[in-house]
Short mmCIF file of C-alpha atoms and ligand atoms in Angstrom, two decimals:
data_model
loop_
_atom_site.label_atom_id
_atom_site.label_comp_id
_atom_site.label_asym_id
_atom_site.label_seq_id
_atom_site.Cartn_x
_atom_site.Cartn_y
_atom_site.Cartn_z
CA MET A 1 -11.03 16.96 8.06
CA LYS A 2 -12.22 16.21 11.59
CA VAL A 3 -15.69 15.20 12.67
CA SER A 4 -16.38 16.51 16.17
CA LYS A 5 -19.26 15.23 18.24
CA PHE A 6 -20.39 17.02 21.38
CA GLY A 7 -22.35 15.03 23.97
CA GLY A 8 -25.28 16.03 26.17
CA SER A 9 -23.26 17.58 29.00
CA SER A 10 -21.22 19.61 26.46
CA VAL A 11 -24.39 21.26 25.12
CA ALA A 12 -26.41 21.35 28.35
CA SER A 13 -26.30 25.14 28.79
CA ALA A 14 -25.28 28.39 27.12
CA GLU A 15 -22.06 28.36 29.14
CA GLN A 16 -21.16 24.92 27.73
CA LEU A 17 -22.11 25.95 24.20
CA LYS A 18 -19.69 28.86 24.42
CA LYS A 19 -16.91 26.35 25.16
CA VAL A 20 -18.07 24.24 22.20
CA ALA A 21 -17.95 27.27 19.90
CA SER A 22 -14.45 28.16 20.97
CA ILE A 23 -13.28 24.56 20.40
CA ILE A 24 -14.70 24.73 16.87
CA GLN A 25 -13.10 28.13 16.26
CA ASP A 26 -9.72 26.84 17.45
CA ASP A 27 -9.25 24.34 14.63
CA SER A 28 -10.26 24.96 11.02
CA GLU A 29 -10.26 21.19 10.36
CA ARG A 30 -13.35 20.83 12.55
CA LYS A 31 -15.71 21.02 9.61
CA VAL A 32 -18.45 18.58 10.55
CA ILE A 33 -20.07 18.95 13.94
CA VAL A 34 -22.52 16.45 15.43
CA VAL A 35 -24.52 17.31 18.55
CA SER A 36 -26.60 15.58 21.21
CA ALA A 37 -29.63 17.13 22.87
CA PRO A 38 -28.99 19.23 26.00
CA GLY A 39 -28.14 16.83 28.84
CA LYS A 40 -28.02 17.34 32.58
CA ARG A 41 -26.62 20.63 33.93
CA THR A 42 -26.40 19.23 37.45
CA SER A 43 -26.73 15.68 38.76
CA ASP A 44 -30.42 16.12 39.60
CA ASP A 45 -31.34 17.78 36.30
CA VAL A 46 -33.32 15.98 33.56
CA LYS A 47 -32.00 15.41 30.02
CA VAL A 48 -34.06 17.05 27.27
CA THR A 49 -34.44 13.62 25.60
CA ASP A 50 -36.03 12.28 28.79
CA LEU A 51 -38.38 15.28 28.92
CA LEU A 52 -39.37 14.52 25.33
CA ILE A 53 -39.91 10.84 26.09
CA ASN A 54 -42.19 11.83 29.01
CA LEU A 55 -44.01 14.22 26.71
CA GLY A 56 -44.54 11.48 24.12
CA GLU A 57 -45.82 9.07 26.76
CA ALA A 58 -48.31 11.66 28.06
CA TYR A 59 -49.50 12.30 24.51
CA VAL A 60 -50.01 8.57 23.84
CA LYS A 61 -51.99 8.16 27.06
CA GLY A 62 -54.19 11.06 26.03
CA ALA A 63 -53.03 12.96 29.15
CA SER A 64 -52.13 16.61 29.16
CA TYR A 65 -48.62 17.19 27.88
CA GLU A 66 -48.50 20.99 27.78
CA SER A 67 -46.44 21.26 30.98
CA GLN A 68 -43.86 18.78 29.57
CA LEU A 69 -43.61 20.78 26.37
CA GLU A 70 -43.11 23.95 28.42
CA LEU A 71 -40.19 22.30 30.26
CA VAL A 72 -38.51 21.56 26.92
CA LEU A 73 -39.18 25.07 25.62
CA ASP A 74 -37.81 26.57 28.84
CA ARG A 75 -34.54 24.70 28.46
CA PHE A 76 -34.13 26.20 24.99
CA ARG A 77 -35.37 29.65 26.00
CA SER A 78 -32.71 29.95 28.67
CA ILE A 79 -29.97 28.88 26.22
CA LEU A 80 -31.20 31.30 23.55
CA SER A 81 -31.47 34.29 25.85
CA GLU A 82 -27.98 33.77 27.29
CA LEU A 83 -26.50 33.39 23.81
CA GLU A 84 -28.50 36.45 22.74
CA LEU A 85 -30.18 34.64 19.87
CA THR A 86 -33.72 35.19 18.61
CA ASP A 87 -36.39 32.72 19.66
CA LYS A 88 -37.02 31.47 16.13
CA VAL A 89 -36.15 27.95 17.32
CA ILE A 90 -38.95 28.10 19.91
CA SER A 91 -41.59 28.66 17.24
CA GLU A 92 -39.97 25.91 15.15
CA ILE A 93 -40.18 23.42 18.03
CA LYS A 94 -43.86 24.26 18.54
CA ALA A 95 -44.57 23.97 14.82
CA ASP A 96 -42.61 20.68 14.48
CA PHE A 97 -44.50 19.26 17.41
CA GLU A 98 -47.87 20.24 15.95
CA THR A 99 -46.90 18.74 12.59
CA VAL A 100 -45.94 15.45 14.22
CA ILE A 101 -49.09 15.03 16.29
CA SER A 102 -51.40 15.97 13.46
CA SER A 103 -49.56 13.69 11.01
CA ASP A 104 -50.86 10.26 10.00
CA TYR A 105 -47.72 8.49 11.27
CA SER A 106 -48.32 5.45 13.44
CA THR A 107 -47.66 5.97 17.17
CA PRO A 108 -44.10 4.55 17.28
CA PHE A 109 -43.02 6.91 14.51
CA LYS A 110 -44.70 9.89 16.15
CA LEU A 111 -42.77 9.10 19.33
CA GLU A 112 -39.55 8.85 17.34
CA ALA A 113 -40.10 12.27 15.82
CA ILE A 114 -40.84 13.79 19.25
CA LYS A 115 -37.69 12.21 20.72
CA SER A 116 -35.52 13.77 18.03
CA ILE A 117 -36.59 17.36 18.72
CA GLY A 118 -33.81 17.86 21.31
CA GLU A 119 -30.93 17.12 18.93
CA ASP A 120 -32.58 18.82 15.99
CA SER A 121 -33.24 22.08 17.82
CA LEU A 122 -29.84 22.14 19.47
CA ALA A 123 -28.12 21.78 16.08
CA LYS A 124 -30.09 24.80 14.85
CA VAL A 125 -29.16 26.81 17.95
CA LEU A 126 -25.47 25.97 17.66
CA SER A 127 -25.25 26.77 13.94
CA GLU A 128 -26.95 30.11 14.53
CA TYR A 129 -24.59 30.89 17.36
CA LEU A 130 -21.52 29.98 15.28
CA ALA A 131 -22.83 32.18 12.45
CA LYS A 132 -23.30 35.01 14.92
CA LEU A 133 -19.65 34.63 15.91
CA GLY A 134 -18.75 35.11 12.25
CA LEU A 135 -18.21 31.48 11.22
CA ASN A 136 -19.66 30.12 8.00
CA ALA A 137 -21.82 27.50 9.73
CA THR A 138 -25.03 25.82 8.58
CA TYR A 139 -27.54 23.45 10.17
CA LEU A 140 -27.85 20.25 8.15
CA ASN A 141 -30.75 17.84 8.59
CA PRO A 142 -29.70 14.14 8.65
CA LYS A 143 -31.93 13.51 5.63
CA ASP A 144 -30.04 16.08 3.58
CA ALA A 145 -26.74 14.77 4.95
CA GLY A 146 -27.68 11.27 3.68
CA ILE A 147 -28.19 9.34 6.91
CA ILE A 148 -30.47 6.51 5.74
CA LEU A 149 -31.47 3.99 8.37
CA SER A 150 -33.32 0.69 8.72
CA ASP A 151 -37.00 0.74 9.65
CA GLU A 152 -36.43 -0.12 13.33
CA PRO A 153 -37.73 2.61 15.63
CA GLY A 154 -35.51 3.10 18.68
CA SER A 155 -32.75 0.80 17.43
CA ALA A 156 -32.23 1.74 13.80
CA GLN A 157 -29.15 0.60 11.90
CA ILE A 158 -27.26 2.44 9.20
CA LEU A 159 -27.80 1.36 5.58
CA ASP A 160 -24.67 1.10 3.45
CA GLU A 161 -25.81 3.58 0.82
CA SER A 162 -25.48 6.37 3.42
CA PHE A 163 -21.70 6.36 3.31
CA GLN A 164 -21.49 7.41 -0.33
CA LEU A 165 -24.04 10.17 0.21
CA LEU A 166 -22.18 11.43 3.25
CA TYR A 167 -18.93 11.62 1.28
CA LYS A 168 -20.44 14.55 -0.62
CA LEU A 169 -20.01 16.67 2.51
CA HIS A 170 -16.41 17.01 1.33
CA GLU A 171 -17.52 19.43 -1.33
CA ARG A 172 -18.83 21.88 1.25
CA GLU A 173 -16.93 24.98 2.21
CA ASP A 174 -18.96 25.71 5.34
CA ILE A 175 -19.01 24.11 8.76
CA VAL A 176 -22.05 21.84 8.97
CA VAL A 177 -23.86 21.15 12.22
CA ILE A 178 -25.76 17.83 12.11
CA PRO A 179 -28.12 16.69 14.87
CA GLY A 180 -27.12 13.27 16.22
CA PHE A 181 -29.32 10.34 17.28
CA PHE A 182 -31.62 10.05 14.26
CA GLY A 183 -31.89 9.57 10.54
CA TYR A 184 -34.56 8.59 8.02
CA THR A 185 -35.77 5.35 6.50
CA LYS A 186 -35.83 4.94 2.71
CA GLU A 187 -39.52 5.90 2.86
CA GLY A 188 -38.58 9.11 4.66
CA LYS A 189 -39.77 8.20 8.16
CA LEU A 190 -37.71 9.56 11.04
CA VAL A 191 -36.10 6.85 13.20
CA THR A 192 -33.67 7.01 16.11
CA PHE A 193 -30.73 4.90 17.19
CA SER A 194 -30.72 3.37 20.66
CA ARG A 195 -30.22 5.74 23.61
CA GLY A 196 -26.93 7.61 23.56
CA GLY A 197 -26.98 7.23 19.79
CA SER A 198 -25.43 10.56 18.85
CA ASP A 199 -22.08 8.79 19.25
CA ILE A 200 -23.23 6.48 16.46
CA THR A 201 -24.15 9.41 14.19
CA GLY A 202 -20.71 10.91 14.75
CA SER A 203 -18.98 7.66 13.90
CA ILE A 204 -21.09 7.11 10.77
CA VAL A 205 -20.46 10.62 9.54
CA ALA A 206 -16.71 10.27 10.24
CA ALA A 207 -16.65 7.03 8.23
CA GLY A 208 -18.72 8.58 5.44
CA VAL A 209 -16.54 11.64 4.94
CA LYS A 210 -13.38 9.54 5.53
CA ALA A 211 -12.36 11.93 8.29
CA ASP A 212 -8.79 12.01 9.56
CA LEU A 213 -10.14 11.92 13.10
CA TYR A 214 -13.43 11.43 14.91
CA GLU A 215 -13.38 13.55 18.06
CA ASN A 216 -15.89 12.66 20.73
CA PHE A 217 -16.18 15.49 23.24
CA THR A 218 -17.60 14.54 26.62
CA ASP A 219 -17.12 15.54 30.27
CA VAL A 220 -14.19 13.37 31.31
CA ASP A 221 -10.53 13.92 30.44
CA SER A 222 -10.04 10.43 29.11
CA VAL A 223 -10.98 6.81 29.44
CA TYR A 224 -9.67 5.57 32.77
CA CYS A 225 -8.04 2.17 33.17
CA VAL A 226 -10.56 1.27 35.86
CA ASN A 227 -13.92 2.60 37.03
CA PRO A 228 -13.18 5.83 38.99
CA THR A 229 -16.09 5.15 41.33
CA ILE A 230 -14.23 2.04 42.55
CA VAL A 231 -10.63 3.34 42.54
CA ASP A 232 -9.81 6.98 43.36
CA ASN A 233 -7.94 8.88 40.66
CA PRO A 234 -7.10 5.92 38.47
CA LYS A 235 -4.58 6.20 35.65
CA GLU A 236 -5.75 7.51 32.30
CA ILE A 237 -5.51 5.41 29.16
CA THR A 238 -3.80 7.48 26.49
CA SER A 239 -4.24 5.01 23.67
CA LEU A 240 -6.01 1.72 23.07
CA THR A 241 -7.28 -0.36 20.17
CA TYR A 242 -10.88 -0.70 18.99
CA LYS A 243 -10.87 -4.30 20.16
CA GLU A 244 -9.69 -3.34 23.63
CA MET A 245 -12.28 -0.58 23.85
CA ARG A 246 -15.00 -2.99 22.76
CA GLU A 247 -14.03 -5.51 25.45
CA LEU A 248 -13.89 -2.82 28.11
CA SER A 249 -17.21 -1.26 27.18
CA TYR A 250 -18.82 -4.70 27.23
CA ALA A 251 -18.15 -4.95 30.95
CA GLY A 252 -19.06 -1.57 32.28
CA PHE A 253 -17.03 1.15 30.53
CA SER A 254 -19.76 3.49 29.41
CA VAL A 255 -17.79 6.44 28.05
CA PHE A 256 -18.66 5.60 24.47
CA HIS A 257 -21.68 3.82 22.95
CA ASP A 258 -20.58 0.28 22.02
CA GLU A 259 -22.30 0.33 18.61
CA ALA A 260 -20.52 3.57 17.79
CA LEU A 261 -17.13 1.95 17.35
CA ILE A 262 -18.16 -0.18 14.37
CA PRO A 263 -18.35 2.42 11.54
CA ALA A 264 -15.12 4.12 12.63
CA PHE A 265 -13.42 0.76 13.04
CA LYS A 266 -14.46 -0.46 9.59
CA ALA A 267 -13.26 2.76 7.97
CA LYS A 268 -10.10 2.80 10.14
CA ILE A 269 -10.82 6.29 11.45
CA PRO A 270 -9.06 6.98 14.75
CA VAL A 271 -11.42 8.04 17.54
CA CYS A 272 -10.39 10.53 20.18
CA ILE A 273 -12.26 10.99 23.47
CA LYS A 274 -11.82 14.55 24.77
CA ASN A 275 -13.17 16.80 27.49
CA THR A 276 -15.11 19.92 26.47
CA ASN A 277 -14.13 21.41 29.84
CA ASN A 278 -10.44 20.74 29.25
CA PRO A 279 -9.92 20.61 25.48
CA ASP A 280 -6.14 20.93 25.72
CA GLY A 281 -5.86 17.67 27.65
CA LEU A 282 -4.48 14.70 25.70
CA GLY A 283 -7.65 12.63 25.89
CA THR A 284 -7.73 8.99 24.83
CA ILE A 285 -7.13 7.85 21.29
CA ILE A 286 -8.64 4.64 19.92
CA VAL A 287 -6.82 3.17 16.93
CA SER A 288 -6.68 -0.10 15.00
CA GLU A 289 -3.03 -0.97 15.57
CA LYS A 290 -1.65 -1.36 19.03
CA GLU A 291 1.35 0.69 20.04
CA VAL A 292 4.24 -0.71 22.03
CA ARG A 293 3.36 -0.32 25.67
CA GLY A 294 5.08 -1.33 28.86
CA ASN A 295 2.02 -2.85 30.49
CA PRO A 296 0.23 -5.75 28.77
CA VAL A 297 -3.01 -4.78 30.54
CA VAL A 298 -4.72 -1.56 29.41
CA GLY A 299 -7.78 -1.67 31.59
CA ILE A 300 -9.89 -3.53 34.11
CA ALA A 301 -13.65 -3.56 33.71
CA SER A 302 -16.36 -5.04 35.88
CA ASP A 303 -20.09 -5.39 35.75
CA THR A 304 -22.63 -6.88 38.11
CA GLY A 305 -26.02 -8.42 37.37
CA PHE A 306 -25.07 -11.82 35.94
CA LEU A 307 -26.06 -15.35 36.88
CA SER A 308 -24.66 -18.74 36.05
CA LEU A 309 -26.90 -21.60 34.96
CA TYR A 310 -25.02 -24.76 35.84
CA VAL A 311 -25.87 -28.09 34.20
CA SER A 312 -24.07 -31.33 34.95
CA LYS A 313 -24.53 -34.80 33.47
CA TYR A 314 -22.22 -37.78 33.62
CA LEU A 315 -20.82 -38.50 30.11
CA MET A 316 -22.13 -35.19 28.78
CA ASN A 317 -19.07 -35.03 26.50
CA ARG A 318 -20.33 -38.08 24.59
CA GLU A 319 -23.92 -36.96 24.24
CA LEU A 320 -24.31 -35.59 20.75
CA GLY A 321 -26.17 -32.26 20.61
CA PHE A 322 -26.39 -31.70 24.37
CA GLY A 323 -25.06 -28.13 24.23
CA ARG A 324 -27.16 -27.29 21.21
CA ARG A 325 -30.33 -28.56 22.86
CA LEU A 326 -29.57 -26.59 26.04
CA LEU A 327 -28.98 -23.38 24.09
CA HIS A 328 -32.05 -24.10 22.02
CA ILE A 329 -34.20 -24.10 25.17
CA LEU A 330 -32.78 -20.66 26.00
CA GLU A 331 -33.45 -19.42 22.47
CA ASP A 332 -36.96 -20.77 22.63
CA GLU A 333 -37.55 -18.88 25.86
CA ASP A 334 -36.14 -15.71 24.30
CA ILE A 335 -33.10 -15.59 26.57
CA SER A 336 -29.84 -14.24 25.26
CA TYR A 337 -26.68 -15.66 26.86
CA GLU A 338 -23.20 -14.21 27.29
CA HIS A 339 -20.67 -17.05 27.78
CA THR A 340 -20.58 -20.82 28.03
CA PRO A 341 -17.55 -22.10 29.94
CA SER A 342 -17.63 -25.89 30.01
CA GLY A 343 -15.98 -28.98 31.53
CA ILE A 344 -16.13 -32.69 30.64
CA ASP A 345 -19.46 -33.40 32.28
CA ASP A 346 -20.70 -29.90 32.95
CA LEU A 347 -21.56 -26.68 31.27
CA SER A 348 -22.33 -23.25 32.69
CA VAL A 349 -24.19 -20.60 30.82
CA ILE A 350 -23.56 -17.04 31.94
CA ILE A 351 -26.66 -14.91 31.48
CA ARG A 352 -27.60 -11.36 32.43
CA LYS A 353 -30.06 -11.47 35.31
CA SER A 354 -32.39 -9.18 33.42
CA GLN A 355 -32.71 -11.94 30.78
CA LEU A 356 -33.76 -14.60 33.25
CA PRO A 357 -35.99 -13.22 36.00
CA LEU A 358 -36.91 -15.63 38.81
CA GLU A 359 -40.39 -16.34 37.43
CA LYS A 360 -38.86 -17.48 34.12
CA GLU A 361 -36.10 -19.47 35.81
CA ALA A 362 -38.42 -22.16 37.19
CA LYS A 363 -39.82 -22.85 33.73
CA VAL A 364 -36.37 -23.03 32.12
CA ILE A 365 -35.07 -25.42 34.80
CA GLU A 366 -38.14 -27.59 34.39
CA ARG A 367 -37.60 -27.79 30.64
CA ILE A 368 -33.92 -28.63 31.08
CA ASN A 369 -34.84 -31.42 33.50
CA GLN A 370 -37.46 -32.81 31.17
CA GLU A 371 -35.67 -32.46 27.86
CA LEU A 372 -32.04 -33.11 28.83
CA ASP A 373 -32.34 -35.32 31.91
CA PRO A 374 -29.25 -33.87 33.65
CA ASP A 375 -27.86 -35.08 37.00
CA LEU A 376 -27.89 -31.58 38.36
CA VAL A 377 -29.11 -28.17 37.28
CA TYR A 378 -29.19 -24.97 39.30
CA THR A 379 -28.51 -21.28 39.02
CA GLU A 380 -26.16 -19.11 40.99
CA ARG A 381 -27.38 -15.55 41.05
CA ASP A 382 -25.45 -12.42 42.12
CA LEU A 383 -22.50 -13.04 39.89
CA ALA A 384 -20.19 -10.24 38.75
CA LEU A 385 -17.77 -10.39 35.85
CA ILE A 386 -14.35 -8.80 35.91
CA MET A 387 -12.33 -8.50 32.74
CA ILE A 388 -8.71 -7.57 32.38
CA VAL A 389 -8.08 -6.37 28.87
CA GLY A 390 -5.03 -5.83 26.70
CA GLU A 391 -3.92 -7.00 23.25
CA ASP A 392 -0.39 -7.63 24.51
CA MET A 393 -1.54 -10.19 27.06
CA ASN A 394 -1.35 -12.99 24.50
CA SER A 395 2.41 -12.72 24.29
CA THR A 396 3.11 -12.03 27.95
CA ILE A 397 3.76 -14.82 30.42
CA GLY A 398 2.40 -14.55 33.94
CA VAL A 399 -0.61 -12.24 33.52
CA ALA A 400 -3.09 -14.85 34.74
CA SER A 401 -0.91 -15.79 37.66
CA LYS A 402 -0.56 -12.17 38.72
CA ALA A 403 -4.33 -11.74 38.42
CA THR A 404 -5.21 -14.83 40.45
CA GLU A 405 -2.75 -13.74 43.13
CA ALA A 406 -4.55 -10.40 43.30
CA PHE A 407 -7.88 -12.20 43.79
CA SER A 408 -6.41 -14.29 46.55
CA ARG A 409 -4.92 -11.23 48.28
CA ALA A 410 -8.37 -9.63 48.20
CA ASN A 411 -9.83 -12.84 49.66
CA VAL A 412 -12.24 -13.22 46.75
CA ASN A 413 -13.16 -16.69 45.52
CA LEU A 414 -13.09 -17.26 41.76
CA GLU A 415 -16.28 -18.85 40.48
CA MET A 416 -15.13 -18.96 36.89
CA ILE A 417 -12.16 -18.12 34.66
CA ASN A 418 -12.46 -17.68 30.91
CA GLN A 419 -9.76 -16.58 28.55
CA GLY A 420 -11.64 -15.31 25.51
CA SER A 421 -10.62 -16.97 22.25
CA SER A 422 -9.07 -13.73 21.07
CA GLU A 423 -6.81 -13.58 24.14
CA VAL A 424 -7.56 -9.86 24.34
CA SER A 425 -9.27 -10.37 27.66
CA LEU A 426 -9.24 -12.61 30.67
CA MET A 427 -12.59 -12.88 32.36
CA PHE A 428 -13.32 -13.84 35.94
CA GLY A 429 -16.64 -14.57 37.58
CA VAL A 430 -16.93 -13.69 41.28
CA LYS A 431 -19.75 -13.15 43.75
CA GLU A 432 -21.04 -9.59 43.55
CA GLU A 433 -20.10 -8.86 47.17
CA GLY A 434 -16.38 -9.23 46.39
CA VAL A 435 -16.20 -7.40 43.08
CA GLU A 436 -14.96 -4.00 44.27
CA ARG A 437 -12.36 -5.53 46.57
CA ALA A 438 -11.09 -7.66 43.69
CA VAL A 439 -10.96 -4.75 41.22
CA ARG A 440 -8.95 -2.63 43.67
CA SER A 441 -6.52 -5.48 44.22
CA LEU A 442 -6.11 -6.05 40.46
CA TYR A 443 -5.51 -2.33 39.95
CA GLU A 444 -2.76 -2.43 42.59
CA ALA A 445 -1.18 -5.44 40.90
CA PHE A 446 -1.26 -4.21 37.32
CA PHE A 447 -1.05 -0.45 37.60
CA VAL A 448 0.57 0.49 40.91
CA GLU A 449 3.09 -2.25 41.64
CA GLU A 450 4.07 -2.21 37.93
CA GLU A 451 5.74 1.20 38.36
N1 LIG B 501 -30.06 12.45 23.41
C1 LIG B 501 -30.00 11.04 23.19
C2 LIG B 501 -30.06 10.29 24.50
O1 LIG B 501 -30.13 10.89 25.56
C3 LIG B 501 -28.82 10.66 22.35
C4 LIG B 501 -27.48 11.12 22.84
O2 LIG B 501 -27.39 12.00 23.68
O3 LIG B 501 -26.47 10.60 22.38
O4 LIG B 501 -30.05 9.09 24.49
#
């Protein structure tokens, strides 16, 4: 049995939904289908989920929201008319919306229910369309499927009991179409995952039914070994491990929601990334065991928007609790940190800039000065991180030397080097202005000259 999830661009229009239907028809193992809400049809289009969020905000402000609702309805009307389906779903959206706003839910839960209308309605549309094509397909609400979530609106987590309930889907003969992105609390309140969360639904369902494969259909042929907006036509990754994917998505690979890997990983379900517009392409497969590969590096990721908080104090290594007290100040100020490379008398804390805006920085530095009495403390903003990732790096000699040579060829100064404890990645900190130059040079070194 395969669980197949189709993302926003795959269900953005009637034309895309026809491709989805033919993919489902092509393989009788595709028994459980998970869908997103209609995404963008063109680069300047608006996702249905964003329309719904705007609608919810207008409703909360007491402003008029009718025009926003019309935009949502229009998206569905155009899909329905092109697929020659009745407009039953339109009346259902209107009725659902009325039920939500007249309910006694608190505001956050009303907004959650409004946000979920895109996925919910699309799942109904797709199941109707599949049935019209002669397939035995049924819409299945996440509550009936058994997706039980924690009471955390907008960032809900799966509760363990869901997996057993989901396993019952095995008994079904029909193809079930489940809306992604939301589930229900034990008390029956609708809650959503974080944005992009349909990937998480797909992964949970795949783990629950113990699928042979979790297929994630999107709009790219595969995961590329480097960001294609930095390097033209980069090589495709045909296979990688969960751990490698996790490291890559940490630093900028956004093909797949990072939380979505966990359920599939725990249940050891292979995940395949495929393109709805080119379903015969190989795609990228994510598995638990690495395969033998020629190149120890599978991918290069980079992300900007970091800063380094540098603290130096003579004999820091002998001062008991120095690191803990420094990190405690950050915790106290509600700042989450990423890495802490350290020396004998100094320690840097790498933080996302969004966590430490300038107005907060002055206060943090003042506290460090007062509470830790360092010789020096300052921040360096505009830092980018570059990671080279590959499980085989730990047994290959010369990877770091090749990488540092590539930085030097690109004339980019290294601010920091960190080999993660797992040895799955090597991380470099550079000034943001040099990041693209460095990534291109690393790509040349590991993927072009390698040939
Ligand atoms: N529609 C939701 C979002 O835009 C979830 C998803 O597409 O995965 O975030």
